[in-house]
Amino acid sequence: MGYVLESPLLEGELVRLEPLSHRHAADLAVAAEEDRGTYAFTWVPRADEVGDYIDAQLERAATGRLAPYAQVSLATGRAVGATAYWEPRCWRSDDRLDAVEVGFTWLARSTQGTGVNAEAKLLLFRHAFEVWGVDRVDLKTDARNSRSRAAIESVGARYEGVLRNWSRSWAPGEEGQLRDSAIFALTAEEWSECRHRLEKRLTELRARSPRPPCTGS
């Protein structure tokens, strides 16, 4: 089967990335229906599709080629979206991960722009570069999705171009069609500077975000 991706728990100050499971279903159903106006080119399940969506992600995880997460807001304790590691590549040996993609990402409308996405990417990038020792992290999106492209660039990934007819389209009404994909990446040589910029940005965003409730006595 080759390299098997895992989903280690990753936690910051705004978001905790938990291995996706059906215990996240109720929260994700609410998150997905908040405001679907930002999902034009991204497939996000409807509330009544979340169970099947989780099943499909867990089936992909069983192949070893996907490590799916629920994004849990630490301010509310609720799952507010999803993300994943995807497509591990081992070019030099079967037991060393050379590259991986970060994808299958979506967030509730109320969580977009709050720093959750930036911190989730910081957690995923840091684990990939500093624990797994990868040389490259990929991200891609529908070439027409200007909102997603801007979000990817905002976390430090570099635009590399468009691959035509690269994958299936997730846009409504385009079932069975292919899409052009905009490709972005971050390399190991760029990681230190990217990490510094992300941490600086998050310091500013965290200062404006609500803190998790105190549970101590």
GROMACS .gro file of C-alpha atoms in nm:
model
  217
    1MET     CA    1   0.000   0.000   0.000
    2GLY     CA    2   0.301   0.232   0.038
    3TYR     CA    3   0.320   0.520   0.282
    4VAL     CA    4   0.021   0.538   0.517
    5LEU     CA    5  -0.090   0.884   0.629
    6GLU     CA    6  -0.188   0.936   0.991
    7SER     CA    7  -0.402   1.204   1.159
    8PRO     CA    8  -0.219   1.312   1.475
    9LEU     CA    9  -0.411   1.551   1.701
   10LEU     CA   10  -0.289   1.905   1.633
   11GLU     CA   11  -0.384   2.195   1.861
   12GLY     CA   12  -0.325   2.569   1.857
   13GLU     CA   13  -0.487   2.858   2.042
   14LEU     CA   14  -0.784   2.906   1.810
   15VAL     CA   15  -0.839   2.562   1.659
   16ARG     CA   16  -0.785   2.195   1.736
   17LEU     CA   17  -0.756   1.953   1.447
   18GLU     CA   18  -0.915   1.625   1.555
   19PRO     CA   19  -0.920   1.305   1.347
   20LEU     CA   20  -1.257   1.314   1.172
   21SER     CA   21  -1.527   1.085   1.308
   22HIS     CA   22  -1.904   1.061   1.329
   23ARG     CA   23  -1.902   1.240   1.663
   24HIS     CA   24  -1.840   1.557   1.462
   25ALA     CA   25  -2.144   1.503   1.241
   26ALA     CA   26  -2.397   1.718   1.426
   27ASP     CA   27  -2.164   2.018   1.447
   28LEU     CA   28  -2.058   1.987   1.084
   29ALA     CA   29  -2.419   1.971   0.970
   30VAL     CA   30  -2.481   2.307   1.139
   31ALA     CA   31  -2.155   2.458   1.011
   32ALA     CA   32  -2.220   2.355   0.651
   33GLU     CA   33  -2.560   2.527   0.641
   34GLU     CA   34  -2.464   2.864   0.795
   35ASP     CA   35  -2.419   3.047   0.464
   36ARG     CA   36  -2.336   2.850   0.152
   37GLY     CA   37  -2.265   3.153  -0.063
   38THR     CA   38  -1.889   3.107  -0.033
   39TYR     CA   39  -1.889   2.745  -0.153
   40ALA     CA   40  -1.948   2.806  -0.524
   41PHE     CA   41  -1.653   2.595  -0.646
   42THR     CA   42  -1.602   2.378  -0.338
   43TRP     CA   43  -1.812   2.074  -0.257
   44VAL     CA   44  -1.941   2.098   0.099
   45PRO     CA   45  -2.203   1.847   0.217
   46ARG     CA   46  -2.555   1.955   0.298
   47ALA     CA   47  -2.668   1.883   0.652
   48ASP     CA   48  -2.837   1.557   0.551
   49GLU     CA   49  -2.524   1.445   0.360
   50VAL     CA   50  -2.272   1.483   0.643
   51GLY     CA   51  -2.296   1.119   0.756
   52ASP     CA   52  -2.223   0.993   0.405
   53TYR     CA   53  -1.948   1.254   0.369
   54ILE     CA   54  -1.774   1.128   0.682
   55ASP     CA   55  -1.810   0.768   0.565
   56ALA     CA   56  -1.648   0.858   0.232
   57GLN     CA   57  -1.358   1.035   0.403
   58LEU     CA   58  -1.301   0.741   0.636
   59GLU     CA   59  -1.303   0.505   0.339
   60ARG     CA   60  -1.033   0.718   0.176
   61ALA     CA   61  -0.842   0.718   0.505
   62ALA     CA   62  -0.849   0.337   0.508
   63THR     CA   63  -0.642   0.340   0.189
   64GLY     CA   64  -0.365   0.528   0.369
   65ARG     CA   65  -0.380   0.817   0.122
   66LEU     CA   66  -0.597   1.056   0.324
   67ALA     CA   67  -0.577   1.179   0.683
   68PRO     CA   68  -0.905   1.370   0.745
   69TYR     CA   69  -0.966   1.620   1.024
   70ALA     CA   70  -1.249   1.810   1.184
   71GLN     CA   71  -1.158   2.170   1.261
   72VAL     CA   72  -1.279   2.239   1.615
   73SER     CA   73  -1.306   2.597   1.739
   74LEU     CA   74  -1.151   2.631   2.083
   75ALA     CA   75  -1.375   2.931   2.150
   76THR     CA   76  -1.692   2.721   2.124
   77GLY     CA   77  -1.579   2.358   2.138
   78ARG     CA   78  -1.774   2.289   1.819
   79ALA     CA   79  -1.654   2.149   1.487
   80VAL     CA   80  -1.665   2.433   1.234
   81GLY     CA   81  -1.522   2.267   0.924
   82ALA     CA   82  -1.289   2.004   0.786
   83THR     CA   83  -0.947   1.963   0.628
   84ALA     CA   84  -0.704   1.682   0.547
   85TYR     CA   85  -0.362   1.565   0.447
   86TRP     CA   86  -0.384   1.398   0.106
   87GLU     CA   87  -0.178   1.222  -0.162
   88PRO     CA   88   0.150   1.128   0.012
   89ARG     CA   89   0.444   1.098  -0.226
   90CYS     CA   90   0.759   0.902  -0.152
   91TRP     CA   91   1.002   0.947  -0.438
   92ARG     CA   92   1.326   0.839  -0.269
   93SER     CA   93   1.215   0.555  -0.045
   94ASP     CA   94   0.894   0.390   0.070
   95ASP     CA   95   0.935   0.492   0.433
   96ARG     CA   96   1.027   0.861   0.385
   97LEU     CA   97   0.754   1.109   0.301
   98ASP     CA   98   0.881   1.359   0.045
   99ALA     CA   99   0.562   1.555  -0.029
  100VAL     CA  100   0.200   1.576   0.074
  101GLU     CA  101  -0.106   1.782  -0.015
  102VAL     CA  102  -0.329   1.977   0.221
  103GLY     CA  103  -0.685   1.982   0.092
  104PHE     CA  104  -1.053   1.890   0.139
  105THR     CA  105  -1.076   2.215   0.336
  106TRP     CA  106  -1.393   2.404   0.420
  107LEU     CA  107  -1.508   2.627   0.705
  108ALA     CA  108  -1.837   2.763   0.832
  109ARG     CA  109  -1.898   3.116   0.704
  110SER     CA  110  -1.881   3.267   1.054
  111THR     CA  111  -1.533   3.121   1.104
  112GLN     CA  112  -1.382   3.247   0.780
  113GLY     CA  113  -1.143   3.539   0.834
  114THR     CA  114  -1.110   3.478   1.209
  115GLY     CA  115  -0.765   3.316   1.202
  116VAL     CA  116  -0.888   2.958   1.227
  117ASN     CA  117  -0.782   2.880   0.870
  118ALA     CA  118  -0.442   3.044   0.915
  119GLU     CA  119  -0.373   2.856   1.237
  120ALA     CA  120  -0.494   2.526   1.094
  121LYS     CA  121  -0.253   2.569   0.803
  122LEU     CA  122   0.028   2.656   1.044
  123LEU     CA  123  -0.039   2.337   1.241
  124LEU     CA  124  -0.056   2.121   0.927
  125PHE     CA  125   0.250   2.278   0.764
  126ARG     CA  126   0.456   2.260   1.084
  127HIS     CA  127   0.381   1.893   1.137
  128ALA     CA  128   0.453   1.811   0.773
  129PHE     CA  129   0.786   1.996   0.759
  130GLU     CA  130   0.914   1.953   1.115
  131VAL     CA  131   0.787   1.608   1.212
  132TRP     CA  132   0.749   1.422   0.884
  133GLY     CA  133   1.035   1.611   0.721
  134VAL     CA  134   0.867   1.668   0.386
  135ASP     CA  135   1.028   1.879   0.116
  136ARG     CA  136   0.702   2.010  -0.029
  137VAL     CA  137   0.338   2.074   0.065
  138ASP     CA  138   0.086   2.120  -0.217
  139LEU     CA  139  -0.247   2.300  -0.219
  140LYS     CA  140  -0.484   2.330  -0.514
  141THR     CA  141  -0.823   2.476  -0.597
  142ASP     CA  142  -1.056   2.538  -0.888
  143ALA     CA  143  -0.876   2.797  -1.102
  144ARG     CA  144  -1.196   3.010  -1.102
  145ASN     CA  145  -1.217   3.019  -0.722
  146SER     CA  146  -1.070   3.361  -0.646
  147ARG     CA  147  -1.170   3.345  -0.278
  148SER     CA  148  -0.990   3.013  -0.225
  149ARG     CA  149  -0.685   3.127  -0.423
  150ALA     CA  150  -0.654   3.438  -0.207
  151ALA     CA  151  -0.687   3.231   0.112
  152ILE     CA  152  -0.414   2.991  -0.002
  153GLU     CA  153  -0.179   3.275  -0.093
  154SER     CA  154  -0.251   3.444   0.241
  155VAL     CA  155  -0.098   3.149   0.430
  156GLY     CA  156   0.226   3.166   0.234
  157ALA     CA  157   0.191   2.911  -0.045
  158ARG     CA  158   0.337   3.014  -0.380
  159TYR     CA  159   0.129   3.003  -0.699
  160GLU     CA  160   0.284   2.771  -0.957
  161GLY     CA  161   0.032   2.774  -1.242
  162VAL     CA  162  -0.283   2.611  -1.376
  163LEU     CA  163  -0.316   2.248  -1.478
  164ARG     CA  164  -0.593   2.217  -1.736
  165ASN     CA  165  -0.863   1.950  -1.699
  166TRP     CA  166  -0.678   1.834  -1.389
  167SER     CA  167  -0.961   1.694  -1.176
  168ARG     CA  168  -1.336   1.661  -1.145
  169SER     CA  169  -1.539   1.978  -1.102
  170TRP     CA  170  -1.724   2.029  -0.774
  171ALA     CA  171  -1.918   2.333  -0.898
  172PRO     CA  172  -2.299   2.300  -0.898
  173GLY     CA  173  -2.433   2.195  -1.235
  174GLU     CA  174  -2.095   2.063  -1.355
  175GLU     CA  175  -2.133   1.700  -1.255
  176GLY     CA  176  -1.923   1.478  -1.480
  177GLN     CA  177  -1.711   1.768  -1.602
  178LEU     CA  178  -1.343   1.841  -1.541
  179ARG     CA  179  -1.197   2.159  -1.399
  180ASP     CA  180  -0.874   2.353  -1.436
  181SER     CA  181  -0.681   2.350  -1.107
  182ALA     CA  182  -0.465   2.634  -0.974
  183ILE     CA  183  -0.159   2.478  -0.808
  184PHE     CA  184   0.019   2.626  -0.507
  185ALA     CA  185   0.306   2.490  -0.300
  186LEU     CA  186   0.537   2.558  -0.010
  187THR     CA  187   0.885   2.405   0.003
  188ALA     CA  188   1.110   2.319   0.293
  189GLU     CA  189   1.343   2.605   0.198
  190GLU     CA  190   1.053   2.851   0.226
  191TRP     CA  191   0.907   2.712   0.547
  192SER     CA  192   1.106   2.913   0.802
  193GLU     CA  193   1.008   3.248   0.655
  194CYS     CA  194   0.649   3.134   0.601
  195ARG     CA  195   0.623   3.015   0.961
  196HIS     CA  196   0.749   3.350   1.088
  197ARG     CA  197   0.493   3.542   0.880
  198LEU     CA  198   0.207   3.312   0.982
  199GLU     CA  199   0.294   3.335   1.352
  200LYS     CA  200   0.312   3.715   1.331
  201ARG     CA  201  -0.024   3.730   1.155
  202LEU     CA  202  -0.181   3.495   1.407
  203THR     CA  203  -0.059   3.703   1.700
  204GLU     CA  204  -0.261   3.991   1.559
  205LEU     CA  205  -0.567   3.777   1.479
  206ARG     CA  206  -0.571   3.600   1.815
  207ALA     CA  207  -0.579   3.934   1.992
  208ARG     CA  208  -0.913   4.004   1.822
  209SER     CA  209  -1.064   3.656   1.867
  210PRO     CA  210  -1.274   3.534   2.163
  211ARG     CA  211  -1.088   3.313   2.407
  212PRO     CA  212  -1.204   2.961   2.503
  213PRO     CA  213  -1.423   2.960   2.814
  214CYS     CA  214  -1.244   2.901   3.144
  215THR     CA  215  -1.327   2.558   3.285
  216GLY     CA  216  -1.115   2.571   3.598
  217SER     CA  217  -1.256   2.590   3.949
   0.00000   0.00000   0.00000
